């Protein structure tokens, strides 16, 4: 009785609780719809001037390029949350409601699954797009960038697998949709490429780039399902679109020149063949449609002019998005040179901030003559380090000069300013350890090659978009930079020979670079020290010093007057 009374007196509380329950049920019902909206849209406009390094310069050159190609650039990253398609629609996608209803059921499982896959799972990147849209170039540049950033990456090129099946490329005929044998071969080679990519990722590598065409919706769905549910890998599609006729033509010319398919054909035959091949592909091509496909993708238009991201989440993917948004596919020439011979070079001392020797000054003049003669047709800009010897080397070149801190020479810490002989005398153990693993060895209070690679990242990204830049740098720094552009193995980097008084000219072709070494006729010492045979910590002094290049003990005053003597 008492209880009943209490209930009666507290009836309004119960009523309130009931009301709350109903209210939260309503919220819950609608909440699923609304949750997407607030977090969903993230619009990133990045790329322009975002990097700290030489940003003024980059913006200036960008603007020039923009005018040239009538380009506008924006990066729009839509919807990190792959929840409701009604909210997140890429422009141009179909909005027909009826179509959405049945698609939603179809798409839902895949999106939920993809959300659950760990950030640390390996990533498969699949390229989508017609031939000559710059897919291979993008694939290899991205791979180079990722490898440098510590993600072991490899490109799996479908056309290479196809070539293995057909000793000789017959003609465009095999790309026809109704060619049974041809499509069987293509399917087979794509399958093998994917299998190899899977093996690569299962071996503990982090990224595989699948460079095929994957042009139909069905193919993409298959690949995506296979990756997400069977393998537990992350997957990102990158679609390359190219509307710019000028760019397209350049890509086509590049394919004709460098593709293995057209080695044995005459120019006319090749052009005709490629045109027909494109037509076959165009008939089958279904561009990625955000309304119909539940895949995460990035669309790259005109080699990085416009980059649109859709349902892209994850650390690696964001990094890739950033890289793509800063990418340019323009042909480029870059020059590298070490500073002229410095007083420390003559004495065999490392590091420091010495001035140029007399011969180093001669080199500075010769270098200026070289680029000033070029300047009337092809003006250059100059990047130096913040140290005296590079600034002095570039002093006479008529161009804008930009000192960049990240280009400073490897900091030798406690060994700054020592000769190798002094290092052996004072720190024999350190000296031996360095010889054992020069790439990873870090001087006490100083740096290692790996450290310079890290600090060079933004410079390298910036440099990839530049044309006619002269980088006046230092031995270790240039080894890393050249290693990046020439795809050198990491362990080879510290032993690359970058001699003094030599211009290294890199010219891009496709995604590769051609190297020319231009030695200017000014004498200098050799600073190249090979790895000695004995790297044991208790080797003798003589063994430690066998490969040290000869040098002076005091600075000769007449060094540049008698070159023969300087040869030693
Ligand atoms: C695209 O990927 C799928 C999935 O493995 C594959 O079966 C298909 O052959 C590929 N298509 C092309 C043209 O590369
Ligand atoms: C140092 O030298 C001794 C022989 O004198 C040798 O047995 C030992 O293995 C050496 N230590 C190292 C680390 O190489
Ligand atoms: C290096 O030198 C040490 C000491 O002289 C010697 O014991 C060792 O065998 C040498 N190692 C090689 C690989 O020559």
Coordinates of C-alpha atoms and ligand atoms in Angstrom, one line a residue:
X1 CA 0.0 0.0 0.0
X2 CA 2.8 2.3 1.0
X3 CA 4.6 1.5 -2.2
X4 CA 1.6 2.2 -4.3
X5 CA 1.2 5.6 -2.6
X6 CA 4.8 6.4 -3.2
X7 CA 4.4 5.6 -6.9
X8 CA 1.4 7.8 -7.0
X9 CA 3.2 10.7 -5.5
X10 CA 6.2 10.2 -7.8
X11 CA 4.1 9.5 -10.9
X12 CA 5.5 12.6 -12.6
X13 CA 9.0 11.3 -12.2
X14 CA 8.1 8.0 -13.9
X15 CA 6.3 9.9 -16.6
X16 CA 9.5 12.0 -17.1
X17 CA 11.6 8.8 -17.4
X18 CA 9.3 7.3 -19.9
X19 CA 9.4 10.5 -21.9
X20 CA 13.2 10.4 -21.9
X21 CA 13.2 6.8 -23.1
X22 CA 10.9 7.7 -26.0
X23 CA 12.9 10.8 -26.8
X24 CA 16.3 8.9 -26.9
X25 CA 14.7 6.2 -29.0
X26 CA 13.7 8.9 -31.5
X27 CA 17.2 10.4 -31.4
X28 CA 18.7 7.0 -31.9
X29 CA 16.6 6.3 -34.9
X30 CA 17.5 9.6 -36.6
X31 CA 21.0 9.8 -35.2
X32 CA 22.4 7.4 -37.7
X33 CA 21.4 9.7 -40.4
X34 CA 22.7 12.8 -38.7
X35 CA 25.9 11.5 -37.3
X36 CA 27.5 11.6 -40.7
X37 CA 27.0 15.2 -41.4
X38 CA 29.0 17.1 -38.8
X39 CA 32.1 15.0 -38.9
X40 CA 31.8 14.0 -42.5
X41 CA 32.9 16.9 -44.6
X42 CA 36.5 17.9 -44.3
X43 CA 37.6 20.3 -47.0
X44 CA 41.3 20.5 -47.2
X45 CA 42.8 23.1 -49.4
X46 CA 46.5 22.5 -49.1
X47 CA 49.5 22.3 -51.3
X48 CA 49.9 26.0 -52.3
X49 CA 52.4 27.6 -50.1
X50 CA 51.8 25.0 -47.4
X51 CA 55.4 23.9 -47.2
X52 CA 57.7 26.2 -45.3
X53 CA 60.6 25.8 -47.6
X54 CA 61.1 28.4 -50.2
X55 CA 57.4 28.9 -50.2
X56 CA 57.5 32.3 -51.8
X57 CA 59.5 30.9 -54.7
X58 CA 57.2 28.0 -55.2
X59 CA 54.1 30.1 -55.2
X60 CA 55.7 32.4 -57.8
X61 CA 56.5 29.5 -60.1
X62 CA 53.2 27.9 -59.5
X63 CA 51.4 31.0 -60.6
X64 CA 53.4 31.1 -63.7
X65 CA 52.5 27.5 -64.5
X66 CA 48.9 28.2 -63.7
X67 CA 48.8 30.9 -66.3
X68 CA 50.5 28.7 -68.7
X69 CA 48.0 25.8 -68.5
X70 CA 44.9 27.8 -67.4
X71 CA 44.9 25.7 -64.3
X72 CA 43.1 26.2 -61.1
X73 CA 44.0 24.0 -58.3
X74 CA 42.1 22.8 -55.4
X75 CA 42.1 19.8 -53.2
X76 CA 38.9 18.7 -51.9
X77 CA 38.9 15.8 -49.5
X78 CA 35.3 14.7 -49.0
X79 CA 33.9 12.6 -46.3
X80 CA 36.4 10.6 -44.2
X81 CA 33.5 8.7 -42.8
X82 CA 32.1 6.1 -45.2
X83 CA 28.6 6.2 -43.8
X84 CA 25.8 7.5 -45.8
X85 CA 26.0 8.1 -49.4
X86 CA 23.1 10.5 -49.5
X87 CA 25.2 13.0 -47.6
X88 CA 28.4 12.4 -49.4
X89 CA 28.2 12.8 -53.1
X90 CA 30.9 13.6 -55.4
X91 CA 29.9 16.2 -58.0
X92 CA 28.4 14.7 -61.1
X93 CA 27.3 11.6 -59.4
X94 CA 23.8 10.4 -60.0
X95 CA 21.2 11.4 -57.4
X96 CA 18.4 9.3 -58.6
X97 CA 16.7 8.2 -55.5
X98 CA 15.4 4.9 -56.7
X99 CA 18.9 3.9 -57.8
X100 CA 20.3 4.7 -54.4
X101 CA 17.9 2.4 -52.5
X102 CA 19.0 -0.9 -53.9
X103 CA 22.6 0.2 -54.1
X104 CA 22.7 1.0 -50.5
X105 CA 22.1 -2.6 -49.5
X106 CA 24.7 -3.7 -51.9
X107 CA 27.3 -1.2 -50.7
X108 CA 26.9 -1.3 -46.9
X109 CA 28.9 -4.5 -46.0
X110 CA 32.0 -3.4 -47.8
X111 CA 32.1 0.0 -46.2
X112 CA 31.7 -1.4 -42.7
X113 CA 34.5 -3.9 -43.3
X114 CA 36.9 -1.3 -44.7
X115 CA 36.4 0.8 -41.6
X116 CA 37.5 -2.0 -39.4
X117 CA 40.8 -2.8 -41.1
X118 CA 43.7 -1.5 -39.1
X119 CA 45.7 1.6 -40.0
X120 CA 48.8 -0.6 -40.0
X121 CA 47.5 -3.2 -42.4
X122 CA 49.4 -3.2 -45.8
X123 CA 48.0 -1.0 -48.5
X124 CA 47.2 -1.9 -52.1
X125 CA 47.0 1.0 -54.4
X126 CA 45.2 0.3 -57.7
X127 CA 45.5 2.7 -60.5
X128 CA 42.5 3.3 -62.8
X129 CA 42.4 5.1 -66.1
X130 CA 42.9 5.0 -69.8
X131 CA 46.3 4.5 -71.3
X132 CA 48.5 7.7 -71.7
X133 CA 46.9 9.4 -68.6
X134 CA 50.2 9.3 -66.7
X135 CA 49.4 6.3 -64.6
X136 CA 52.9 4.7 -64.8
X137 CA 54.6 8.0 -64.1
X138 CA 52.4 8.6 -61.1
X139 CA 53.0 5.0 -59.9
X140 CA 56.7 5.2 -60.0
X141 CA 57.0 8.7 -58.5
X142 CA 54.7 7.7 -55.7
X143 CA 56.7 4.6 -55.1
X144 CA 59.9 6.6 -55.0
X145 CA 58.4 9.0 -52.5
X146 CA 57.0 6.3 -50.3
X147 CA 60.2 4.3 -50.3
X148 CA 62.1 7.3 -49.2
X149 CA 59.6 7.8 -46.4
X150 CA 60.3 4.3 -45.1
X151 CA 57.3 2.5 -46.6
X152 CA 58.7 -0.4 -48.6
X153 CA 56.8 0.0 -51.9
X154 CA 56.8 -1.7 -55.2
X155 CA 55.0 -1.2 -58.5
X156 CA 53.4 -4.1 -60.2
X157 CA 53.0 -3.2 -63.9
X158 CA 50.3 -5.2 -65.6
X159 CA 51.7 -4.6 -69.1
X160 CA 54.9 -6.2 -68.1
X161 CA 53.1 -9.4 -67.2
X162 CA 51.2 -9.2 -70.5
X163 CA 54.4 -8.9 -72.4
X164 CA 55.7 -12.0 -70.7
X165 CA 52.8 -13.9 -72.2
X166 CA 53.3 -12.6 -75.6
X167 CA 56.9 -12.6 -76.7
X168 CA 56.1 -9.9 -79.2
X169 CA 53.4 -7.3 -79.0
X170 CA 51.1 -8.1 -82.0
X171 CA 48.9 -5.1 -82.3
X172 CA 46.0 -3.1 -80.7
X173 CA 43.8 -6.1 -81.6
X174 CA 44.3 -7.8 -78.3
X175 CA 42.7 -4.9 -76.5
X176 CA 39.4 -5.3 -78.3
X177 CA 36.6 -6.2 -75.9
X178 CA 35.3 -8.9 -78.1
X179 CA 38.7 -10.5 -78.6
X180 CA 38.4 -13.7 -76.5
X181 CA 42.0 -14.8 -76.5
X182 CA 43.2 -11.2 -75.9
X183 CA 41.0 -10.6 -72.9
X184 CA 42.0 -14.0 -71.5
X185 CA 45.6 -13.0 -71.7
X186 CA 44.9 -9.6 -70.1
X187 CA 42.9 -11.2 -67.4
X188 CA 45.6 -13.7 -66.7
X189 CA 48.3 -11.1 -66.5
X190 CA 46.3 -8.8 -64.3
X191 CA 45.6 -11.8 -62.0
X192 CA 49.3 -12.6 -61.8
X193 CA 50.2 -9.0 -61.1
X194 CA 47.7 -9.0 -58.2
X195 CA 49.0 -12.3 -56.9
X196 CA 52.6 -11.0 -56.9
X197 CA 51.4 -7.8 -55.2
X198 CA 49.7 -9.9 -52.5
X199 CA 52.8 -11.9 -51.9
X200 CA 54.8 -8.7 -51.6
X201 CA 52.4 -7.4 -49.0
X202 CA 52.3 -10.7 -47.1
X203 CA 56.1 -10.6 -46.9
X204 CA 55.8 -7.7 -44.6
X205 CA 56.1 -4.8 -47.0
X206 CA 53.7 -2.0 -46.6
X207 CA 52.6 -0.7 -50.0
X208 CA 52.0 -2.3 -53.4
X209 CA 51.0 -0.2 -56.4
X210 CA 49.0 -2.1 -59.0
X211 CA 49.5 -0.4 -62.3
X212 CA 46.8 -1.8 -64.4
X213 CA 43.8 -0.2 -66.1
X214 CA 41.0 -1.7 -64.0
X215 CA 38.5 0.2 -66.0
X216 CA 35.2 -1.5 -65.3
X217 CA 33.1 -1.2 -62.2
X218 CA 32.9 -4.9 -61.9
X219 CA 36.7 -5.3 -62.0
X220 CA 37.0 -2.7 -59.2
X221 CA 34.4 -4.3 -57.0
X222 CA 36.1 -7.7 -57.4
X223 CA 39.5 -6.3 -56.5
X224 CA 38.2 -4.3 -53.6
X225 CA 36.3 -7.3 -52.1
X226 CA 39.2 -9.5 -52.6
X227 CA 41.5 -7.1 -50.7
X228 CA 39.2 -6.2 -47.9
X229 CA 37.5 -9.4 -47.0
X230 CA 39.9 -12.1 -48.3
X231 CA 43.2 -10.5 -47.5
X232 CA 42.5 -7.9 -44.9
X233 CA 44.5 -5.3 -46.7
X234 CA 43.6 -1.6 -47.1
X235 CA 42.9 -0.5 -50.6
X236 CA 42.9 2.8 -52.3
X237 CA 42.0 3.5 -55.9
X238 CA 43.7 6.3 -57.8
X239 CA 42.0 7.4 -61.0
X240 CA 44.0 9.4 -63.5
X241 CA 42.1 11.7 -65.8
X242 CA 43.6 13.9 -68.4
X243 CA 41.6 16.4 -70.4
X244 CA 44.5 18.7 -71.2
X245 CA 45.3 18.0 -74.9
X246 CA 48.8 19.3 -74.7
X247 CA 49.6 17.0 -71.7
X248 CA 48.0 14.1 -73.4
X249 CA 50.0 14.5 -76.5
X250 CA 53.2 14.7 -74.5
X251 CA 52.3 11.5 -72.7
X252 CA 51.6 9.8 -76.0
X253 CA 54.9 10.8 -77.5
X254 CA 56.6 9.5 -74.4
X255 CA 54.9 6.2 -74.7
X256 CA 55.8 5.9 -78.3
X257 CA 59.5 6.6 -77.4
X258 CA 59.9 4.5 -74.4
X259 CA 57.3 1.7 -74.4
X260 CA 58.7 -1.7 -75.1
X261 CA 55.5 -2.4 -77.1
X262 CA 56.6 0.0 -79.9
X263 CA 60.3 -0.8 -80.2
X264 CA 60.0 -2.5 -83.5
X265 CA 57.3 -0.4 -85.1
X266 CA 57.6 2.5 -87.4
X267 CA 56.4 5.9 -86.1
X268 CA 53.2 5.9 -88.2
X269 CA 52.3 2.3 -87.3
X270 CA 52.9 3.0 -83.7
X271 CA 50.7 6.1 -83.6
X272 CA 47.9 4.4 -85.4
X273 CA 48.2 1.4 -83.1
X274 CA 48.1 3.4 -80.0
X275 CA 45.1 5.4 -81.2
X276 CA 43.2 2.2 -81.9
X277 CA 44.2 0.8 -78.5
X278 CA 42.8 3.9 -76.8
X279 CA 39.6 3.5 -78.7
X280 CA 39.2 -0.1 -77.5
X281 CA 39.7 1.0 -74.0
X282 CA 37.4 4.0 -74.2
X283 CA 34.6 1.8 -75.2
X284 CA 35.0 -0.3 -72.1
X285 CA 35.9 2.4 -69.6
X286 CA 33.6 3.3 -66.8
X287 CA 34.9 6.2 -64.7
X288 CA 34.6 5.8 -61.0
X289 CA 31.3 7.0 -59.8
X290 CA 31.0 7.8 -56.2
X291 CA 27.3 7.2 -56.2
X292 CA 27.5 3.7 -57.5
X293 CA 30.8 2.4 -56.0
X294 CA 31.6 2.2 -52.3
X295 CA 35.4 2.4 -52.8
X296 CA 37.7 5.0 -51.4
X297 CA 39.4 6.8 -54.2
X298 CA 41.5 9.8 -55.3
X299 CA 40.9 11.3 -58.7
X300 CA 43.9 13.1 -60.1
X301 CA 43.2 15.3 -63.1
X302 CA 45.8 16.5 -65.5
X303 CA 48.7 15.1 -63.4
X304 CA 47.9 16.8 -60.2
X305 CA 46.2 20.0 -61.3
X306 CA 43.0 19.0 -59.4
X307 CA 43.0 16.3 -56.8
X308 CA 39.7 15.1 -55.4
X309 CA 39.5 12.6 -52.6
X310 CA 36.5 10.5 -51.7
X311 CA 36.2 8.4 -48.5
X312 CA 40.0 8.5 -48.0
X313 CA 40.9 7.7 -44.5
X314 CA 44.1 6.5 -42.8
X315 CA 47.6 7.8 -42.1
X316 CA 49.3 6.4 -45.2
X317 CA 46.5 7.5 -47.5
X318 CA 46.5 11.0 -46.2
X319 CA 50.2 11.2 -46.8
X320 CA 49.7 10.0 -50.4
X321 CA 46.9 12.5 -50.9
X322 CA 49.3 15.3 -49.8
X323 CA 52.0 14.1 -52.1
X324 CA 49.6 13.9 -55.1
X325 CA 48.2 17.3 -54.5
X326 CA 51.7 18.8 -54.8
X327 CA 52.7 16.8 -57.8
X328 CA 53.4 18.2 -61.3
X329 CA 54.1 16.0 -64.3
X330 CA 56.1 18.6 -66.2
X331 CA 59.4 17.7 -67.8
X332 CA 62.3 19.1 -65.8
X333 CA 66.0 19.6 -65.7
X334 CA 67.9 20.0 -62.4
X335 CA 71.5 20.7 -61.9
X336 CA 73.5 19.7 -58.8
X337 CA 77.0 20.7 -57.9
X338 CA 79.1 20.6 -54.8
X339 CA 80.6 23.9 -53.6
X340 CA 84.0 24.7 -55.0
X341 CA 87.1 23.3 -53.3
X342 CA 87.2 24.7 -49.8
X343 CA 90.1 25.4 -47.5
X344 CA 89.0 22.4 -45.4
X345 CA 88.9 20.1 -48.5
X346 CA 92.5 21.0 -49.2
X347 CA 93.5 20.1 -45.6
X348 CA 91.4 17.0 -45.6
X349 CA 89.2 18.3 -42.8
X350 CA 85.5 17.5 -42.6
X351 CA 82.6 19.7 -41.8
X352 CA 83.2 23.3 -40.6
X353 CA 82.3 26.5 -42.3
X354 CA 85.5 27.3 -44.3
X355 CA 85.8 29.6 -47.2
X356 CA 86.7 28.6 -50.7
X357 CA 90.3 27.9 -51.6
X358 CA 91.8 29.8 -54.5
X359 CA 90.9 27.0 -56.9
X360 CA 87.4 26.9 -55.4
X361 CA 87.0 30.5 -56.4
X362 CA 88.1 29.7 -59.9
X363 CA 85.4 27.0 -60.0
X364 CA 82.9 29.6 -58.8
X365 CA 83.8 31.7 -61.8
X366 CA 83.6 28.8 -64.2
X367 CA 80.3 27.8 -62.8
X368 CA 78.9 31.3 -63.2
X369 CA 80.1 31.5 -66.8
X370 CA 78.4 28.2 -67.5
X371 CA 75.0 29.2 -66.2
X372 CA 75.2 32.9 -67.2
X373 CA 75.8 31.8 -70.8
X374 CA 72.7 29.6 -70.6
X375 CA 70.6 32.3 -68.9
X376 CA 69.5 34.2 -72.0
X377 CA 67.5 31.1 -73.2
X378 CA 67.0 29.2 -70.0
X379 CA 67.2 31.2 -66.8
X380 CA 67.9 29.2 -63.7
X381 CA 67.3 29.7 -60.0
X382 CA 69.9 28.7 -57.4
X383 CA 69.4 26.9 -54.1
X384 CA 72.4 26.9 -51.7
X385 CA 73.0 25.8 -48.2
X386 CA 73.5 28.2 -45.4
X387 CA 77.2 27.7 -45.3
X388 CA 79.8 30.0 -46.7
X389 CA 81.3 27.7 -49.2
X390 CA 78.1 27.2 -51.2
X391 CA 77.1 30.8 -51.0
X392 CA 80.5 31.8 -52.3
X393 CA 80.3 29.2 -55.1
X394 CA 77.0 30.6 -56.3
X395 CA 77.9 34.2 -55.8
X396 CA 78.6 35.1 -59.5
X397 CA 75.6 33.4 -61.0
X398 CA 73.0 35.9 -62.2
X399 CA 70.0 34.4 -60.6
X400 CA 67.8 34.4 -57.6
X401 CA 69.6 32.6 -54.8
X402 CA 67.9 31.0 -51.9
X403 CA 69.8 29.6 -48.9
X404 CA 68.1 26.5 -47.6
X405 CA 68.9 25.2 -44.1
X406 CA 68.0 21.7 -45.0
X407 CA 70.8 21.6 -47.6
X408 CA 73.5 22.1 -45.0
X409 CA 76.2 19.4 -44.8
X410 CA 75.9 16.4 -42.5
X411 CA 76.7 17.6 -39.0
X412 CA 79.8 15.6 -37.8
X413 CA 79.2 16.5 -34.2
X414 CA 82.3 15.9 -32.1
X415 CA 84.3 15.3 -35.3
X416 CA 83.6 18.6 -37.0
X417 CA 86.7 20.1 -38.4
X418 CA 88.9 17.0 -37.8
X419 CA 90.9 15.1 -40.4
X420 CA 90.4 11.4 -40.8
X421 CA 93.8 10.9 -39.2
X422 CA 92.8 12.9 -36.2
X423 CA 89.5 11.0 -35.9
X424 CA 91.4 7.7 -35.9
X425 CA 93.7 9.0 -33.3
X426 CA 91.0 10.4 -31.0
X427 CA 88.0 8.3 -31.6
X428 CA 89.2 5.0 -33.2
X429 CA 86.1 3.2 -32.1
X430 CA 83.7 5.8 -33.6
X431 CA 85.7 5.8 -36.8
X432 CA 85.4 2.0 -37.1
X433 CA 81.7 2.0 -36.3
X434 CA 81.1 4.6 -39.0
X435 CA 82.9 2.4 -41.6
X436 CA 80.8 -0.6 -40.5
X437 CA 77.5 1.1 -41.3
X438 CA 78.0 4.6 -42.8
X439 CA 74.3 4.9 -43.7
X440 CA 73.0 4.6 -40.1
X441 CA 76.0 5.7 -38.1
X442 CA 75.3 8.9 -36.3
X443 CA 78.2 11.1 -35.1
X444 CA 78.0 11.9 -31.4
X445 CA 76.2 15.2 -31.2
X446 CA 75.8 15.1 -34.9
X447 CA 73.8 13.4 -37.7
X448 CA 73.7 10.2 -39.8
X449 CA 72.8 9.8 -43.5
X450 CA 69.3 8.7 -42.4
X451 CA 68.9 11.9 -40.5
X452 CA 69.8 14.0 -43.7
X453 CA 67.3 11.9 -45.7
X454 CA 64.6 12.8 -43.3
X455 CA 65.4 16.5 -43.3
X456 CA 65.6 16.5 -47.1
X457 CA 62.1 15.2 -47.6
X458 CA 60.4 18.6 -48.1
X459 CA 63.3 19.8 -50.3
X460 CA 63.0 16.8 -52.5
X461 CA 59.2 17.1 -52.9
X462 CA 59.7 20.8 -53.8
X463 CA 62.4 20.0 -56.2
X464 CA 60.3 17.5 -58.1
X465 CA 58.1 20.3 -59.2
X466 CA 60.8 22.7 -60.2
X467 CA 62.6 23.2 -63.5
X468 CA 66.1 24.6 -64.1
X469 CA 67.1 24.8 -60.5
X470 CA 70.8 24.7 -59.6
X471 CA 71.4 23.1 -56.2
X472 CA 74.8 24.0 -54.8
X473 CA 75.3 21.6 -52.0
X474 CA 77.6 19.3 -50.1
X475 CA 78.9 15.8 -50.6
X476 CA 76.6 13.8 -48.2
X477 CA 73.5 15.9 -49.0
X478 CA 74.0 15.5 -52.8
X479 CA 74.5 11.8 -52.4
X480 CA 71.1 11.5 -50.8
X481 CA 69.4 13.8 -53.4
X482 CA 70.9 12.1 -56.4
X483 CA 70.2 8.7 -54.8
X484 CA 66.5 9.7 -54.6
X485 CA 66.2 10.8 -58.2
X486 CA 68.2 7.9 -59.5
X487 CA 66.5 5.3 -57.3
X488 CA 69.8 4.2 -55.8
X489 CA 69.8 1.5 -53.1
X490 CA 70.0 3.0 -49.6
X491 CA 73.2 1.2 -48.7
X492 CA 74.9 2.5 -51.8
X493 CA 74.1 6.1 -50.9
X494 CA 77.1 6.9 -48.6
X495 CA 79.6 5.6 -51.2
X496 CA 78.2 7.4 -54.3
X497 CA 81.0 9.4 -56.0
X498 CA 80.0 13.0 -56.3
X499 CA 83.3 14.7 -57.2
X500 CA 84.2 18.3 -56.7
X501 CA 84.1 20.8 -59.6
X502 CA 81.5 18.7 -61.5
X503 CA 78.0 19.7 -62.6
X504 CA 75.5 16.8 -62.4
X505 CA 72.7 17.4 -64.8
X506 CA 69.5 15.4 -64.4
X507 CA 66.9 15.5 -67.2
X508 CA 63.6 13.8 -66.7
X509 CA 62.1 11.4 -69.2
X510 CA 58.9 9.7 -68.1
X511 CA 59.4 8.9 -64.5
X512 CA 63.1 8.4 -64.8
X513 CA 66.1 10.7 -65.0
X514 CA 69.0 10.8 -67.4
X515 CA 72.4 11.8 -65.8
X516 CA 75.1 13.8 -67.3
X517 CA 78.4 14.6 -65.5
X518 CA 79.9 17.9 -66.7
X519 CA 83.4 18.3 -65.3
X520 CA 84.6 21.8 -65.4
X521 CA 88.4 22.2 -66.1
X522 CA 89.5 23.5 -62.7
X523 CA 91.9 21.4 -60.6
X524 CA 90.8 20.1 -57.1
X525 CA 91.5 17.6 -54.5
X526 CA 89.7 14.3 -54.3
X527 CA 87.6 13.9 -51.2
X528 CA 86.3 10.4 -52.0
X529 CA 87.1 7.8 -49.3
X530 CA 86.2 4.2 -50.1
X531 CA 85.0 1.8 -47.4
X532 CA 88.2 0.1 -46.1
X533 CA 88.4 -3.7 -46.0
X534 CA 88.9 -3.9 -42.3
X535 CA 86.1 -2.3 -40.3
X536 CA 86.8 -4.1 -37.0
X537 CA 87.1 -1.8 -34.0
X538 CA 90.5 -3.1 -33.1
X539 CA 92.1 -2.7 -36.6
X540 CA 95.4 -1.0 -36.8
X541 CA 95.7 2.7 -37.6
X542 CA 97.3 1.9 -40.9
X543 CA 94.4 -0.4 -41.8
X544 CA 91.9 2.3 -40.9
X545 CA 93.6 5.0 -43.0
X546 CA 94.3 3.0 -46.1
X547 CA 91.6 4.6 -48.2
X548 CA 91.9 8.2 -46.9
X549 CA 92.6 10.5 -49.9
X550 CA 95.8 12.4 -49.8
X551 CA 95.7 16.1 -48.7
X552 CA 97.9 19.0 -47.5
X553 CA 98.8 19.5 -43.9
X554 CA 99.0 23.3 -44.2
X555 CA 97.3 25.5 -46.7
X556 CA 99.6 26.1 -49.6
X557 CA 99.5 29.7 -50.7
X558 CA 100.3 29.0 -54.4
X559 CA 97.9 26.2 -54.8
X560 CA 96.1 27.4 -57.9
X561 CA 99.3 28.6 -59.7
X562 CA 100.8 25.1 -60.0
X563 CA 98.1 22.6 -60.8
X564 CA 100.5 19.8 -61.3
X565 CA 101.7 20.0 -57.8
X566 CA 98.1 20.2 -56.6
X567 CA 97.4 16.8 -58.2
X568 CA 99.7 15.2 -55.6
Ligands
LIG1 C1 41.4 -5.4 -62.6 O1 41.4 -6.1 -61.4 C2 40.7 -7.3 -61.4 C3 40.7 -7.9 -60.0 O2 41.7 -8.8 -59.7 C4 41.3 -8.2 -62.4 O3 40.6 -9.5 -62.4 C5 41.1 -7.6 -63.7 O4 41.6 -8.4 -64.8 C6 41.8 -6.2 -63.8 N1 41.6 -5.6 -65.0 C7 42.6 -5.0 -65.8 C8 42.2 -4.7 -67.1 O5 43.7 -4.8 -65.3
LIG2 C1 89.9 -7.8 -31.8 O1 91.1 -8.5 -32.0 C2 91.2 -9.8 -31.5 C3 92.5 -10.3 -31.9 O2 93.5 -9.5 -31.5 C4 90.1 -10.6 -32.1 O3 90.1 -11.9 -31.5 C5 88.7 -10.0 -31.8 O4 87.7 -10.8 -32.4 C6 88.7 -8.6 -32.3 N1 87.5 -8.0 -31.9 C7 86.6 -7.6 -32.8 C8 85.3 -7.0 -32.2 O5 86.7 -7.8 -34.0
LIG3 C1 91.2 -6.5 -38.9 O1 92.3 -6.2 -38.1 C2 92.3 -6.9 -36.9 C3 93.4 -6.4 -36.0 O2 94.6 -6.1 -36.8 C4 92.5 -8.4 -37.2 O3 92.5 -9.2 -36.0 C5 91.4 -8.9 -38.1 O4 91.5 -10.2 -38.5 C6 91.2 -8.0 -39.3 N1 90.0 -8.3 -40.1 C7 90.0 -8.4 -41.4 C8 88.7 -8.7 -42.0 O5 91.0 -8.2 -42.1

